[in-house]
Short mmCIF file of C-alpha atoms in Angstrom, two decimals:
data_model
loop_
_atom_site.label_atom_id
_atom_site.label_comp_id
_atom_site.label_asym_id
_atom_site.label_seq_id
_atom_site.Cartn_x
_atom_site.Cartn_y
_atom_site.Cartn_z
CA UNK E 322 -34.70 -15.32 53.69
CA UNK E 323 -33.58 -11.34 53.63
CA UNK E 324 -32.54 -10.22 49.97
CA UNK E 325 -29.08 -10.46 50.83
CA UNK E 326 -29.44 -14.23 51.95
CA UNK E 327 -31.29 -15.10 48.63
CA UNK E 328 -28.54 -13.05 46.58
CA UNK E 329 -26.15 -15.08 48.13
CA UNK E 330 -27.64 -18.34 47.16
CA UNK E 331 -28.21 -17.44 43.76
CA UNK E 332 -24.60 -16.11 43.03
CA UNK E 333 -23.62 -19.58 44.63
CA UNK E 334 -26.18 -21.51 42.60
CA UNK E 335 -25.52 -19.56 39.19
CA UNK E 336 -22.01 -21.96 39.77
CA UNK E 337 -23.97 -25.05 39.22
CA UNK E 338 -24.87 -24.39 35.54
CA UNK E 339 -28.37 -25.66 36.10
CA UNK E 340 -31.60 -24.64 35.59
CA UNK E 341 -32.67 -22.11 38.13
CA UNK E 342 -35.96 -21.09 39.82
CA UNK E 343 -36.80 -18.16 41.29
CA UNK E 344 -33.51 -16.93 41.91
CA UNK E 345 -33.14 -13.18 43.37
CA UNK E 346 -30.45 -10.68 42.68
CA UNK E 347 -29.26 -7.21 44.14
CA UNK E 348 -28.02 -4.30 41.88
CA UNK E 349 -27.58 -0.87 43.48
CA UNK E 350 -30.14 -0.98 45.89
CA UNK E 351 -32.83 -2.60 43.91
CA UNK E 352 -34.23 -6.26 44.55
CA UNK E 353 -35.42 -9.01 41.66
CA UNK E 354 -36.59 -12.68 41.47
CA UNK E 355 -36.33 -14.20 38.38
CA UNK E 356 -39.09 -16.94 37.36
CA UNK E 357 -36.52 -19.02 35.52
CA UNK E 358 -33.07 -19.35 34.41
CA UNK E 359 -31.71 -21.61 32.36
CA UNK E 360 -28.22 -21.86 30.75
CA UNK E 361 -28.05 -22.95 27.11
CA UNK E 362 -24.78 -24.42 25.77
CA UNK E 363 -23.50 -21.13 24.78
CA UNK E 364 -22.57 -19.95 28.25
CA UNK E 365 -25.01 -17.35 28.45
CA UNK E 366 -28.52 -17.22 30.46
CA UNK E 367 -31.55 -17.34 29.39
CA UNK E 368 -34.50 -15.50 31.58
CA UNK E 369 -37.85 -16.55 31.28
CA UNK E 370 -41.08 -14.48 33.13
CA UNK E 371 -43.78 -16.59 33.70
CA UNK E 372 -47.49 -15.44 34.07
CA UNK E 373 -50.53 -16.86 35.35
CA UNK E 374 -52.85 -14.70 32.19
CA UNK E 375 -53.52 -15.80 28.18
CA UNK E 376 -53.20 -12.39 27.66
CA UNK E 377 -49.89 -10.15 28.38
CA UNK E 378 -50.23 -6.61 29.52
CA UNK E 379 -47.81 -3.80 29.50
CA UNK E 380 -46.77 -4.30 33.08
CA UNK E 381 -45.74 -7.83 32.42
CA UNK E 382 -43.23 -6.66 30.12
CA UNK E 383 -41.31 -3.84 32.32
CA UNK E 384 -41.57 -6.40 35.28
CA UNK E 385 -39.55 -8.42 32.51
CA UNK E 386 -37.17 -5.67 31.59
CA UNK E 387 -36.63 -4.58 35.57
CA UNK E 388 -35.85 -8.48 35.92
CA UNK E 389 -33.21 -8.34 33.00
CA UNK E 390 -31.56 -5.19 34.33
CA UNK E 391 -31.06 -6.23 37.90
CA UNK E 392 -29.88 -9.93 36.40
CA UNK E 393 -27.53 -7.49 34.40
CA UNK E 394 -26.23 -5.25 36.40
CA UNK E 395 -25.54 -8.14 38.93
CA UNK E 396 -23.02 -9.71 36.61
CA UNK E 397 -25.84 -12.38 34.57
CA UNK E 398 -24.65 -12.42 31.48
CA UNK E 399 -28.22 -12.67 28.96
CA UNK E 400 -28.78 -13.60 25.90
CA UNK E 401 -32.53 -14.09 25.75
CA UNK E 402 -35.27 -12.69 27.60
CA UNK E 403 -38.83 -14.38 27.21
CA UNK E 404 -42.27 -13.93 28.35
CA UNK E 405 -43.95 -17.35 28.84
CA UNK E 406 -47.97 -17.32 29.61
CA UNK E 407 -50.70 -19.61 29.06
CA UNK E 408 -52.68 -20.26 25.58
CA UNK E 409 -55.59 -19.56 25.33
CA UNK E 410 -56.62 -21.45 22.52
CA UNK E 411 -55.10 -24.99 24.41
CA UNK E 412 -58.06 -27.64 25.05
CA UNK E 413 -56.92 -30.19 27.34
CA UNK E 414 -57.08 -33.66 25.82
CA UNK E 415 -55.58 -36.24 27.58
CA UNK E 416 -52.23 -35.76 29.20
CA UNK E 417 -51.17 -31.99 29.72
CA UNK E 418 -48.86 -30.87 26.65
CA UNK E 419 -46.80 -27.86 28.30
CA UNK E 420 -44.78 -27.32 24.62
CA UNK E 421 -48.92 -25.89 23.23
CA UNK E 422 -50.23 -24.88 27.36
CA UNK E 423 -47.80 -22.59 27.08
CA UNK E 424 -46.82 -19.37 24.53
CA UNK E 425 -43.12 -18.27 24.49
CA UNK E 426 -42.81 -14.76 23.27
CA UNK E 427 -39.21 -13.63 22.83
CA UNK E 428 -38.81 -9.53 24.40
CA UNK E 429 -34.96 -9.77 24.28
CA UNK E 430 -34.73 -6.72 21.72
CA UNK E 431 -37.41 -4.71 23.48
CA UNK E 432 -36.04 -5.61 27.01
CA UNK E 433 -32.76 -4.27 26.17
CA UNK E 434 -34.29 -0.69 25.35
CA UNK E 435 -36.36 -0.36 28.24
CA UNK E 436 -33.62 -1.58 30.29
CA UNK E 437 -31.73 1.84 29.36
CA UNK E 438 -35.23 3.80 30.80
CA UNK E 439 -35.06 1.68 33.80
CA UNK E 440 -31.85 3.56 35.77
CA UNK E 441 -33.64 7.01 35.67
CA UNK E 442 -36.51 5.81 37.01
CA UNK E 443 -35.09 4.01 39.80
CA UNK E 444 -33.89 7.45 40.54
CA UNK E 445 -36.78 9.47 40.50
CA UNK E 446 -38.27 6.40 42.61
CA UNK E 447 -35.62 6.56 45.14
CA UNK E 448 -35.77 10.13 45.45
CA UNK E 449 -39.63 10.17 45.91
CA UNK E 450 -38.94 7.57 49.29
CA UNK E 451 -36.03 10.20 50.23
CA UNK E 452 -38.74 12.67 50.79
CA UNK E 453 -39.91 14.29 54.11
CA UNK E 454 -43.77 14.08 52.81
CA UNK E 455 -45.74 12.35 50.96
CA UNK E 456 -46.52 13.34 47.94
CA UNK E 457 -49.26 15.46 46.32
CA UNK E 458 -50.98 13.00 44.14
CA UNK E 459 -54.85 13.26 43.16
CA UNK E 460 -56.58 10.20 43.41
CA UNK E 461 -56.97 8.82 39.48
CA UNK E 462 -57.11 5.08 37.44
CA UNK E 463 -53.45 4.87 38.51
CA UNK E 464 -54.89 3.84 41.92
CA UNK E 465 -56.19 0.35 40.53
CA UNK E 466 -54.05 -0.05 37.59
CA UNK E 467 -51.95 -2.27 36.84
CA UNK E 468 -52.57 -3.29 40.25
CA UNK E 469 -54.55 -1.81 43.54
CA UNK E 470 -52.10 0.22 45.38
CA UNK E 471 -51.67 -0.19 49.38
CA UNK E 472 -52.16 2.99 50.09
CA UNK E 473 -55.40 3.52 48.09
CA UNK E 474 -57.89 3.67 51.27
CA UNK E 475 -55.81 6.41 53.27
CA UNK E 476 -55.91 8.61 49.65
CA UNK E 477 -59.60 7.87 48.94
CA UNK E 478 -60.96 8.58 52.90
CA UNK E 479 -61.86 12.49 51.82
CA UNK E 480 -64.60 11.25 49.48
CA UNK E 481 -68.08 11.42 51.41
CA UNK E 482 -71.09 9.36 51.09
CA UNK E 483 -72.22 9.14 48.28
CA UNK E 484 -69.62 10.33 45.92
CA UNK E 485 -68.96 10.71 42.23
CA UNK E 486 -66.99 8.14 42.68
CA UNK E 487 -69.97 5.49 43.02
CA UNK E 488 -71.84 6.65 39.68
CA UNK E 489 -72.72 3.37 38.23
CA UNK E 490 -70.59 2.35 35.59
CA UNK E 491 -69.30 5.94 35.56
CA UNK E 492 -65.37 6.08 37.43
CA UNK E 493 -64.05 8.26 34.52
CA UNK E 494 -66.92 10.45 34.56
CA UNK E 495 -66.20 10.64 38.50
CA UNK E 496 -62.67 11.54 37.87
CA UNK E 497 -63.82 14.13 35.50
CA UNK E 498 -66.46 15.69 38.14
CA UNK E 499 -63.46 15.59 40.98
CA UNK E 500 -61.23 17.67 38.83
CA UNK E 501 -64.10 20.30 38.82
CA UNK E 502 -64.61 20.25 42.90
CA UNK E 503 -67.53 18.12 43.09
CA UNK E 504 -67.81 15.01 45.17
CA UNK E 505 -70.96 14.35 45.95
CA UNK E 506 -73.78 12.75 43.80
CA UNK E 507 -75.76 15.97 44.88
CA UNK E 508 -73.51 18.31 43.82
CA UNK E 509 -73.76 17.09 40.24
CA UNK E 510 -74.29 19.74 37.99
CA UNK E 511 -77.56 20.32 35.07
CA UNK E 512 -74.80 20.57 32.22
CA UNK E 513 -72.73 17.08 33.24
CA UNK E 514 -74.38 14.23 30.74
CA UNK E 515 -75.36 11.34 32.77
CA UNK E 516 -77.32 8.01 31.62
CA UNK E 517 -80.53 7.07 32.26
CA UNK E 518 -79.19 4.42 35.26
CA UNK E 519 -76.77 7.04 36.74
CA UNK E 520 -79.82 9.72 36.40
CA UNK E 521 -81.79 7.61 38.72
CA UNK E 522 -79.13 7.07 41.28
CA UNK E 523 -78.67 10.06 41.37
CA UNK E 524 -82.26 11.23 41.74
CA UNK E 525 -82.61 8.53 44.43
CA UNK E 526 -79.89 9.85 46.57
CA UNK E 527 -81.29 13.76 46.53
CA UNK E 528 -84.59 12.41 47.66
CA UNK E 529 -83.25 9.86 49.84
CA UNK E 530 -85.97 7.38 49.04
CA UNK E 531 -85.94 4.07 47.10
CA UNK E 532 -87.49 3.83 43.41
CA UNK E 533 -89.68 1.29 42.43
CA UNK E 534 -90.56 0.55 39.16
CA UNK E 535 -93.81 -1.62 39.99
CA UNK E 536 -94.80 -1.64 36.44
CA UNK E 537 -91.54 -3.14 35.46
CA UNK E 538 -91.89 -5.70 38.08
CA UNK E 539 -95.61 -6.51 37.46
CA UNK E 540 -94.44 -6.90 33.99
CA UNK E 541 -91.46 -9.47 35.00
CA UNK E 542 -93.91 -11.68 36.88
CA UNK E 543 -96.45 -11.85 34.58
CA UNK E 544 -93.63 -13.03 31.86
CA UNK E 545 -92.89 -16.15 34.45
CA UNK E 546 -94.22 -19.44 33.49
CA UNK E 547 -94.68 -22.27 36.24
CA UNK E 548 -93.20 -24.00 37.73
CA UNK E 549 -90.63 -21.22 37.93
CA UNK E 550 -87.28 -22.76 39.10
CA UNK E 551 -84.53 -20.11 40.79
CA UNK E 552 -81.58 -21.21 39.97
CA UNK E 553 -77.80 -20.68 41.65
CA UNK E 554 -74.99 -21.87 39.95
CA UNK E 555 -70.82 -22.63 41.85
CA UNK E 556 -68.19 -23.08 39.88
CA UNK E 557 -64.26 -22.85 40.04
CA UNK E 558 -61.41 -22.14 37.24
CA UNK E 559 -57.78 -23.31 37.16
CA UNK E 560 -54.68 -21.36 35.00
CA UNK E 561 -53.80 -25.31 34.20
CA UNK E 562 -57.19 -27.15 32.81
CA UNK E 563 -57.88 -30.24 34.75
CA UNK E 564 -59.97 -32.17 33.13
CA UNK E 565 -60.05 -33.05 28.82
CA UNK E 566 -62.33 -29.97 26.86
CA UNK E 567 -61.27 -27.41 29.17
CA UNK E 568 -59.00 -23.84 28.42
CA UNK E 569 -56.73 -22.70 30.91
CA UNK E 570 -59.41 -20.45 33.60
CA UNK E 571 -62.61 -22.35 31.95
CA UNK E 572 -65.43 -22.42 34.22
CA UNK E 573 -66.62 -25.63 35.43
CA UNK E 574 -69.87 -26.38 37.79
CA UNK E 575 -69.45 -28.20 40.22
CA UNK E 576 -72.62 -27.07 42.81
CA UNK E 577 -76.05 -26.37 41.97
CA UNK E 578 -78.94 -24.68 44.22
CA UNK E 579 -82.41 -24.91 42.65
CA UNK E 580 -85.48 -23.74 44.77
CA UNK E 581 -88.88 -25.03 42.55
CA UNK E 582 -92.10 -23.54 42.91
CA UNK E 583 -94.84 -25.41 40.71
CA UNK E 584 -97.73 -23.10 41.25
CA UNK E 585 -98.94 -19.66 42.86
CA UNK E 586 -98.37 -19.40 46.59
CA UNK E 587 -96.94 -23.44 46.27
CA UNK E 588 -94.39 -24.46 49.26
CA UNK E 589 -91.05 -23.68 47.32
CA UNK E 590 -89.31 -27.87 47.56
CA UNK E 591 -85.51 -27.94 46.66
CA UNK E 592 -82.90 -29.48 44.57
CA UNK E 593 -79.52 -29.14 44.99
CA UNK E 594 -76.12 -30.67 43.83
CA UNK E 595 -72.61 -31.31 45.52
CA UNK E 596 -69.87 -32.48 43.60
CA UNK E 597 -67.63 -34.87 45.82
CA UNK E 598 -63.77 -36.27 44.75
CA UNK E 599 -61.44 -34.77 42.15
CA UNK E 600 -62.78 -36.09 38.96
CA UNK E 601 -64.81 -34.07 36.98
CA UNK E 602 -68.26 -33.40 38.05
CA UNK E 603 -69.60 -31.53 35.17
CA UNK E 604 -71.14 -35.09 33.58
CA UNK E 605 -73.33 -35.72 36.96
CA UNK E 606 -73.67 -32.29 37.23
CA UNK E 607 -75.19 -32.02 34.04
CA UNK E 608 -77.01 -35.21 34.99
CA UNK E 609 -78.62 -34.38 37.79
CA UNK E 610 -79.53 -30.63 36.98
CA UNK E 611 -81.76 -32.07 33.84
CA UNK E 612 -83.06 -34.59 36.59
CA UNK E 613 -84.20 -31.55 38.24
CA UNK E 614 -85.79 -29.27 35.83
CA UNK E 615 -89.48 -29.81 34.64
CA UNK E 616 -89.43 -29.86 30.73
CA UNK E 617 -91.56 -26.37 31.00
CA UNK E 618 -91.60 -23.41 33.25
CA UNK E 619 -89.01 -20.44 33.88
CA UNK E 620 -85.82 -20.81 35.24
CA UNK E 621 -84.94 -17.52 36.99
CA UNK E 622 -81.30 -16.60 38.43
CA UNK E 623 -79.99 -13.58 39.90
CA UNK E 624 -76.80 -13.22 37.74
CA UNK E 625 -78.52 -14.66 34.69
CA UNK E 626 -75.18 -13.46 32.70
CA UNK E 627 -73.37 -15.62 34.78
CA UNK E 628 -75.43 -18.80 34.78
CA UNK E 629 -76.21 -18.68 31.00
CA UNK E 630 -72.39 -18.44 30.14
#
């Protein structure tokens, strides 16, 4: 359905006096959707923005606001506006309990003040599309944040191999460096303060050679203890926990690859686990991974972070 054909609905639907979701509403040339509405006794709406985080950021609140001034301006009389997201804190036990899943944070007050920034920059927005050209915009965090914008590859294609842009750990520094004309990693200046990581990437690409540390790694093998098991670990997260002792976006296992090697130069023989069905597979998970492991040895993994969390 067009904008038009969902405003339509929703004006028809408002008529009903029942809860509504999702409902979409036109107000001089701007377009919103509304999570929920839901009409108290009083006669006036309530709006409620629901998001999929356990932690609200600033964007979630002007989508809120934009929401409340198109639901305004389109003849929705309000008299709350709420921000409803996940808790963090919630541990599933037994059946789900949506009044604690859930946090309810009342924005009415605040929505009504942005609301009254809102109309100018619809404006300036809608005189930014009336333009012949694009615009001149540099390339900066507003690019990823709050969200990745769609026209981030066509702005970013100038940047050559090898860019500032790629120093590890180091996009503000990048930024910084682009302001002063430089772009590549080999055009980084003696005075600019770089780390000891982002020092050898850039070394590396000016003598276009790989560095090995062979001391480091004789010093990481001799450290292993056999059998040394490499270990890979799957798992998945859900807003809405599943199973009992889980958070909303807790990890769970539910695949294993383990690769065993018991001695120097030994055939590596592997262990693996599946999960199968929709209950919860972290008990035979758990079960079968001990199953697997010797009670000595190393257990090595790629993203050790990862698999120790």
């Amino acid at each position: 359905m067009d904008p038009e054909e969902v405003e339509r609905a929703s004006q028809m639907a408002l008529q009903a006096r029942r809860p509504l979701f999702e409902p979409g509403f036109i107000f001089e040339g701007t377009f919103a959707r509304a999570d929920i509405l839901v009409l108290p006794k009083n006669g006036s709406w309530d709006l409620y923005e629901v998001k999929g985080v356990t932690e609200p950021e600033e964007n979630h609140f002007q989508d809120l606001a934009f929401q409340a001034y198109v639901c305004v301006g389109a003849g929705v009389r309000l008299r709350r506006c709420s921000l409803v997201y996940l808790n963090r804190d919630y541990v599933r036990c037994g059946e789900l309990e949506p009044e604690h899943l859930f946090v309810r944070r009342d924005w009415t007050r605040e929505a009504a003040q942005l609301r009254r920034t809102i109309e100018d920059r619809v404006l300036a927005m809608r005189r930014m599309i009336g333009k012949a050209a694009c615009p001149e915009v540099g390339i900066g965090k507003h690019c990823d944040a709050p969200i990745t914008c769609p026209l981030r590859e066509r702005c970013w294609t100038f940047l050559p191999e090898h860019s500032v842009m790629e120093l590890y750990r180091g996009k503000a520094k990048g930024f910084a460096l682009l302001g002063r004309g430089v772009t590549r990693l080999t055009e980084i200046p003696e005075d600019c303060s770089l780390t000891e990581n982002q020092r050898v990437q850039v070394e590396t690409v000016r003598s276009a050679s790989p560095r090995v540390s062979k001391l480091a790694i004789r010093r990481f093998l001799q450290d292993l203890k056999y059998p040394v098991h490499l270990l890979d670990f799957e798992t998945f997260s859900t807003a809405i926990p599943k199973f009992d002792g889980l958070r909303p976006f807790q990890r769970v296992p539910f695949q294993f690859s383990l690769h065993i090697q018991a001695s120097p130069g030994a055939d590596l023989v592997h262990r693996g686990f599946l999960a199968h069905g929709a209950g919860d597979p972290r008990p035979d998970f758990m079960t079968r991974l001990r199953q697997a492991v010797a009670e000595e040895g190393s257990l090595v993994a790629y993203n050790a972070a990862f698999e120790k969390g």
